[in-house]
Amino acid sequence: MSGETSSRPHLLGLLAGLFLAAGLVLSAMVFTRAWLKISESEAINVTGSARRNVEADLIVWRGSFVVEQPTLLEAQRRLADDRRKVENFLAQHGFTNAGFSSVAITELQARQVQNEGGEETARQKTVGYRLAQSLELRSPNIDGVLALERATVALLEAGVVFTAATPDFIYTQAGEAKIEMLAEATQDARARAGQIAGQGNRQIARLRSARMGVFQITPLYSTQGSWDGMNDTSSRQKTVTAVVNAAFLLD
């Protein structure tokens, strides 16, 4: 009996120690979470942006010409002749670096009905060939290419069945502008955060995190946009926009 009586205080002391340790761990966890919440509340999340109006510095112009002749040989000769006319036309306007595609050949088929032994049969027969070739011209001389496009009526007058596509206007400095504008957007975000902090008599301490948002190129004065970015090629005058999502710690 005396042995059992003496072990009880030891057991109670051990249990009390375990409860105390658990309480200390729980208190530490609660304190840590509270500190994290306070720390998180000491930051301001803002979005900054930068805009810049730019002009395309490269134009991409495409066109194609086509011939139709009853035989493949005649079609090839006619296409070669038309290509010389197109090359001369380009050279007259100062462009000799156009790239020409390979020739696309299409057989022209017609349905032919024949009477054989009193029965009519129909079959497809080759009646000619259509040959087509396209070209692509890239140049920083945007005004020169636009003047070239307006003058293509001369090719039609020379017997060339030529069609031109709407040109693409490219801003090739987008990569360099992106780096500069992200810095400008971050500065804008800091200014916005400072205005918000000032309303509570606080100050911005430092940048905690920054994440690049949408970077897009849109037509000038356009309200177009996309969540994953946009790269307009339809307009010569453009607006470049960079967005940064930033978090600043407060003093």
Tab-separated table of C-alpha atoms in Angstrom:
chain	number	residue	atom	x	y	z
A	1	MET	CA	0.000	0.000	0.000
A	2	SER	CA	2.738	2.440	0.925
A	3	GLY	CA	4.412	1.862	-2.488
A	4	GLU	CA	1.217	2.708	-4.348
A	5	THR	CA	0.675	5.798	-2.174
A	6	SER	CA	4.183	7.116	-2.913
A	7	SER	CA	3.840	6.635	-6.711
A	8	ARG	CA	0.687	8.742	-6.987
A	9	PRO	CA	2.366	12.144	-6.392
A	10	HIS	CA	4.998	11.214	-8.965
A	11	LEU	CA	2.304	10.321	-11.527
A	12	LEU	CA	0.365	13.503	-10.801
A	13	GLY	CA	3.540	15.532	-11.192
A	14	LEU	CA	4.294	13.874	-14.522
A	15	LEU	CA	0.781	14.587	-15.821
A	16	ALA	CA	0.983	18.181	-14.639
A	17	GLY	CA	4.260	18.568	-16.497
A	18	LEU	CA	2.801	17.184	-19.695
A	19	PHE	CA	-0.213	19.504	-19.518
A	20	LEU	CA	2.105	22.451	-18.878
A	21	ALA	CA	4.296	21.576	-21.868
A	22	ALA	CA	1.252	21.172	-24.111
A	23	GLY	CA	-0.044	24.509	-22.910
A	24	LEU	CA	3.264	26.186	-23.707
A	25	VAL	CA	3.297	24.691	-27.244
A	26	LEU	CA	-0.288	25.767	-27.841
A	27	SER	CA	0.451	29.246	-26.548
A	28	ALA	CA	3.480	29.482	-28.849
A	29	MET	CA	1.375	28.443	-31.841
A	30	VAL	CA	-1.332	30.961	-31.037
A	31	PHE	CA	1.285	33.681	-30.550
A	32	THR	CA	2.998	32.790	-33.832
A	33	ARG	CA	-0.265	32.899	-35.795
A	34	ALA	CA	-1.215	36.181	-34.156
A	35	TRP	CA	2.221	37.610	-35.035
A	36	LEU	CA	1.836	36.469	-38.643
A	37	LYS	CA	-1.579	38.100	-38.896
A	38	ILE	CA	-0.231	41.318	-37.429
A	39	SER	CA	2.743	41.133	-39.810
A	40	GLU	CA	0.459	40.595	-42.781
A	41	SER	CA	-1.735	43.492	-41.743
A	42	GLU	CA	1.347	45.754	-41.775
A	43	ALA	CA	1.505	45.634	-45.587
A	44	ILE	CA	-0.385	47.344	-48.394
A	45	ASN	CA	-1.173	45.559	-51.652
A	46	VAL	CA	-1.491	47.878	-54.643
A	47	THR	CA	-1.465	47.738	-58.440
A	48	GLY	CA	0.745	50.090	-60.398
A	49	SER	CA	0.750	50.729	-64.133
A	50	ALA	CA	2.719	52.530	-66.817
A	51	ARG	CA	1.589	53.574	-70.285
A	52	ARG	CA	3.511	54.714	-73.295
A	53	ASN	CA	2.323	55.718	-76.768
A	54	VAL	CA	4.582	54.329	-79.492
A	55	GLU	CA	4.714	53.982	-83.268
A	56	ALA	CA	5.359	50.781	-85.184
A	57	ASP	CA	8.882	50.589	-86.631
A	58	LEU	CA	8.390	47.615	-88.964
A	59	ILE	CA	5.766	46.790	-91.566
A	60	VAL	CA	5.024	43.319	-92.925
A	61	TRP	CA	3.222	43.349	-96.269
A	62	ARG	CA	1.985	40.264	-98.102
A	63	GLY	CA	0.548	39.732	-101.540
A	64	SER	CA	-0.165	36.944	-104.026
A	65	PHE	CA	-0.679	36.480	-107.741
A	66	VAL	CA	-2.357	33.672	-109.650
A	67	VAL	CA	-2.645	32.369	-113.212
A	68	GLU	CA	-4.922	29.862	-114.924
A	69	GLN	CA	-4.024	28.118	-118.181
A	70	PRO	CA	-5.220	24.983	-119.996
A	71	THR	CA	-1.830	23.250	-119.711
A	72	LEU	CA	0.707	23.087	-116.916
A	73	LEU	CA	3.509	24.314	-119.182
A	74	GLU	CA	1.522	27.376	-120.244
A	75	ALA	CA	0.638	28.103	-116.631
A	76	GLN	CA	4.292	27.896	-115.543
A	77	ARG	CA	5.389	30.236	-118.327
A	78	ARG	CA	2.674	32.735	-117.498
A	79	LEU	CA	3.467	32.642	-113.788
A	80	ALA	CA	7.176	33.199	-114.446
A	81	ASP	CA	6.309	36.183	-116.606
A	82	ASP	CA	4.017	37.621	-113.914
A	83	ARG	CA	6.685	37.144	-111.264
A	84	ARG	CA	9.145	39.194	-113.330
A	85	LYS	CA	6.546	41.952	-113.547
A	86	VAL	CA	6.044	41.848	-109.766
A	87	GLU	CA	9.801	41.932	-109.088
A	88	ASN	CA	10.243	44.887	-111.467
A	89	PHE	CA	7.338	46.662	-109.790
A	90	LEU	CA	8.918	46.204	-106.361
A	91	ALA	CA	12.336	47.312	-107.602
A	92	GLN	CA	10.867	50.475	-109.117
A	93	HIS	CA	9.669	51.403	-105.634
A	94	GLY	CA	13.001	50.592	-104.019
A	95	PHE	CA	12.299	47.129	-102.614
A	96	THR	CA	14.389	44.136	-103.657
A	97	ASN	CA	14.265	41.981	-100.514
A	98	ALA	CA	10.823	40.414	-100.851
A	99	GLY	CA	10.601	36.714	-100.150
A	100	PHE	CA	8.606	34.528	-102.535
A	101	SER	CA	6.887	31.303	-101.539
A	102	SER	CA	6.948	28.061	-103.473
A	103	VAL	CA	4.409	27.663	-106.249
A	104	ALA	CA	1.052	26.122	-105.349
A	105	ILE	CA	-0.437	24.027	-108.181
A	106	THR	CA	-4.132	23.140	-108.419
A	107	GLU	CA	-5.753	21.046	-111.126
A	108	LEU	CA	-8.949	22.545	-112.492
A	109	GLN	CA	-11.579	19.826	-112.768
A	110	ALA	CA	-14.831	19.803	-114.727
A	111	ARG	CA	-17.638	17.256	-114.721
A	112	GLN	CA	-17.932	15.623	-118.126
A	113	VAL	CA	-20.927	13.495	-119.167
A	114	GLN	CA	-20.451	10.831	-121.850
A	115	ASN	CA	-22.947	8.594	-123.605
A	116	GLU	CA	-21.644	5.043	-123.942
A	117	GLY	CA	-23.943	2.411	-125.344
A	118	GLY	CA	-27.033	4.415	-124.516
A	119	GLU	CA	-25.919	4.966	-120.935
A	120	GLU	CA	-24.677	8.279	-119.636
A	121	THR	CA	-21.645	8.270	-117.415
A	122	ALA	CA	-20.068	11.216	-115.652
A	123	ARG	CA	-16.456	11.662	-114.720
A	124	GLN	CA	-14.087	14.413	-113.667
A	125	LYS	CA	-11.719	15.736	-116.293
A	126	THR	CA	-8.731	18.069	-115.903
A	127	VAL	CA	-9.417	21.180	-117.945
A	128	GLY	CA	-6.608	23.404	-116.756
A	129	TYR	CA	-4.188	24.404	-114.032
A	130	ARG	CA	-4.140	27.196	-111.471
A	131	LEU	CA	-0.731	28.284	-110.205
A	132	ALA	CA	-0.364	30.705	-107.301
A	133	GLN	CA	2.598	32.321	-105.584
A	134	SER	CA	2.770	34.681	-102.628
A	135	LEU	CA	5.338	37.148	-101.372
A	136	GLU	CA	6.217	38.770	-98.066
A	137	LEU	CA	7.990	42.084	-97.657
A	138	ARG	CA	9.404	43.288	-94.313
A	139	SER	CA	10.713	46.812	-94.061
A	140	PRO	CA	11.216	49.665	-91.580
A	141	ASN	CA	10.187	52.017	-94.412
A	142	ILE	CA	6.518	52.042	-93.508
A	143	ASP	CA	5.545	55.016	-95.658
A	144	GLY	CA	7.309	53.488	-98.656
A	145	VAL	CA	5.478	50.178	-98.337
A	146	LEU	CA	2.123	51.911	-97.912
A	147	ALA	CA	2.798	53.873	-101.101
A	148	LEU	CA	3.734	50.585	-102.792
A	149	GLU	CA	0.453	49.045	-101.693
A	150	ARG	CA	-1.558	51.909	-103.160
A	151	ALA	CA	0.280	51.541	-106.475
A	152	THR	CA	-0.523	47.853	-107.031
A	153	VAL	CA	-3.193	48.891	-109.523
A	154	ALA	CA	-0.289	49.126	-111.977
A	155	LEU	CA	0.136	45.350	-111.739
A	156	LEU	CA	-3.519	44.784	-112.561
A	157	GLU	CA	-3.164	47.082	-115.547
A	158	ALA	CA	-0.181	44.978	-116.656
A	159	GLY	CA	-2.320	41.824	-116.603
A	160	VAL	CA	-1.157	40.423	-113.259
A	161	VAL	CA	-3.966	39.086	-111.065
A	162	PHE	CA	-2.465	40.447	-107.853
A	163	THR	CA	-4.116	40.770	-104.441
A	164	ALA	CA	-2.606	42.344	-101.320
A	165	ALA	CA	-3.397	41.575	-97.698
A	166	THR	CA	-3.765	44.146	-94.941
A	167	PRO	CA	-0.253	44.934	-93.663
A	168	ASP	CA	0.929	44.187	-90.138
A	169	PHE	CA	2.488	46.989	-88.106
A	170	ILE	CA	5.088	45.705	-85.624
A	171	TYR	CA	6.714	47.469	-82.681
A	172	THR	CA	10.066	45.711	-82.398
A	173	GLN	CA	11.241	47.541	-79.245
A	174	ALA	CA	8.622	45.897	-77.015
A	175	GLY	CA	11.228	43.836	-75.129
A	176	GLU	CA	13.308	46.859	-74.147
A	177	ALA	CA	10.207	48.909	-73.342
A	178	LYS	CA	8.885	46.127	-71.117
A	179	ILE	CA	11.882	46.279	-68.767
A	180	GLU	CA	11.732	50.068	-68.456
A	181	MET	CA	7.976	50.180	-68.035
A	182	LEU	CA	7.902	47.518	-65.325
A	183	ALA	CA	10.209	49.752	-63.289
A	184	GLU	CA	7.891	52.703	-63.965
A	185	ALA	CA	4.864	50.627	-62.958
A	186	THR	CA	6.577	49.664	-59.686
A	187	GLN	CA	7.270	53.335	-58.958
A	188	ASP	CA	3.615	54.081	-59.656
A	189	ALA	CA	2.601	51.313	-57.256
A	190	ARG	CA	4.855	52.778	-54.545
A	191	ALA	CA	3.318	56.219	-55.032
A	192	ARG	CA	-0.174	54.776	-54.714
A	193	ALA	CA	0.813	52.838	-51.580
A	194	GLY	CA	2.302	56.004	-50.095
A	195	GLN	CA	-0.938	57.903	-50.646
A	196	ILE	CA	-2.940	55.158	-48.952
A	197	ALA	CA	-0.524	54.877	-46.010
A	198	GLY	CA	-0.540	58.640	-45.551
A	199	GLN	CA	-4.266	58.571	-44.844
A	200	GLY	CA	-3.456	56.544	-41.697
A	201	ASN	CA	-0.383	58.591	-40.744
A	202	ARG	CA	1.888	55.715	-41.762
A	203	GLN	CA	4.868	55.510	-44.095
A	204	ILE	CA	6.118	52.985	-46.619
A	205	ALA	CA	9.100	51.011	-45.331
A	206	ARG	CA	10.134	48.769	-48.216
A	207	LEU	CA	8.897	46.594	-51.044
A	208	ARG	CA	7.956	43.132	-49.805
A	209	SER	CA	6.954	41.491	-53.091
A	210	ALA	CA	6.141	42.334	-56.691
A	211	ARG	CA	4.507	40.319	-59.434
A	212	MET	CA	4.330	41.275	-63.080
A	213	GLY	CA	0.790	41.652	-64.373
A	214	VAL	CA	-0.506	42.025	-67.920
A	215	PHE	CA	1.792	43.526	-70.543
A	216	GLN	CA	-0.028	44.435	-73.719
A	217	ILE	CA	0.169	46.495	-76.894
A	218	THR	CA	-3.146	47.898	-78.101
A	219	PRO	CA	-4.224	50.349	-80.812
A	220	LEU	CA	-3.910	53.983	-79.752
A	221	TYR	CA	-6.907	55.171	-77.685
A	222	SER	CA	-8.373	51.677	-77.809
A	223	THR	CA	-10.252	50.139	-74.884
A	224	GLN	CA	-9.350	46.625	-75.998
A	225	GLY	CA	-7.595	44.333	-73.570
A	226	SER	CA	-6.970	40.741	-72.612
A	227	TRP	CA	-6.291	38.930	-69.364
A	228	ASP	CA	-3.326	37.136	-70.913
A	229	GLY	CA	-1.953	40.136	-72.809
A	230	MET	CA	-2.412	41.514	-76.311
A	231	ASN	CA	-0.017	42.349	-79.134
A	232	ASP	CA	-1.777	44.479	-81.724
A	233	THR	CA	-0.475	44.456	-85.299
A	234	SER	CA	-3.400	46.211	-86.993
A	235	SER	CA	-2.507	49.830	-86.187
A	236	ARG	CA	0.565	51.952	-86.737
A	237	GLN	CA	0.043	54.036	-83.592
A	238	LYS	CA	-0.102	51.970	-80.410
A	239	THR	CA	-0.265	52.164	-76.622
A	240	VAL	CA	1.984	49.926	-74.529
A	241	THR	CA	0.762	49.126	-70.999
A	242	ALA	CA	2.639	47.393	-68.163
A	243	VAL	CA	1.056	46.374	-64.845
A	244	VAL	CA	2.716	45.366	-61.562
A	245	ASN	CA	1.026	43.957	-58.451
A	246	ALA	CA	3.126	44.942	-55.436
A	247	ALA	CA	3.046	44.677	-51.631
A	248	PHE	CA	4.798	47.247	-49.405
A	249	LEU	CA	5.612	46.945	-45.707
A	250	LEU	CA	4.682	49.850	-43.414
A	251	ASP	CA	6.713	51.617	-40.744
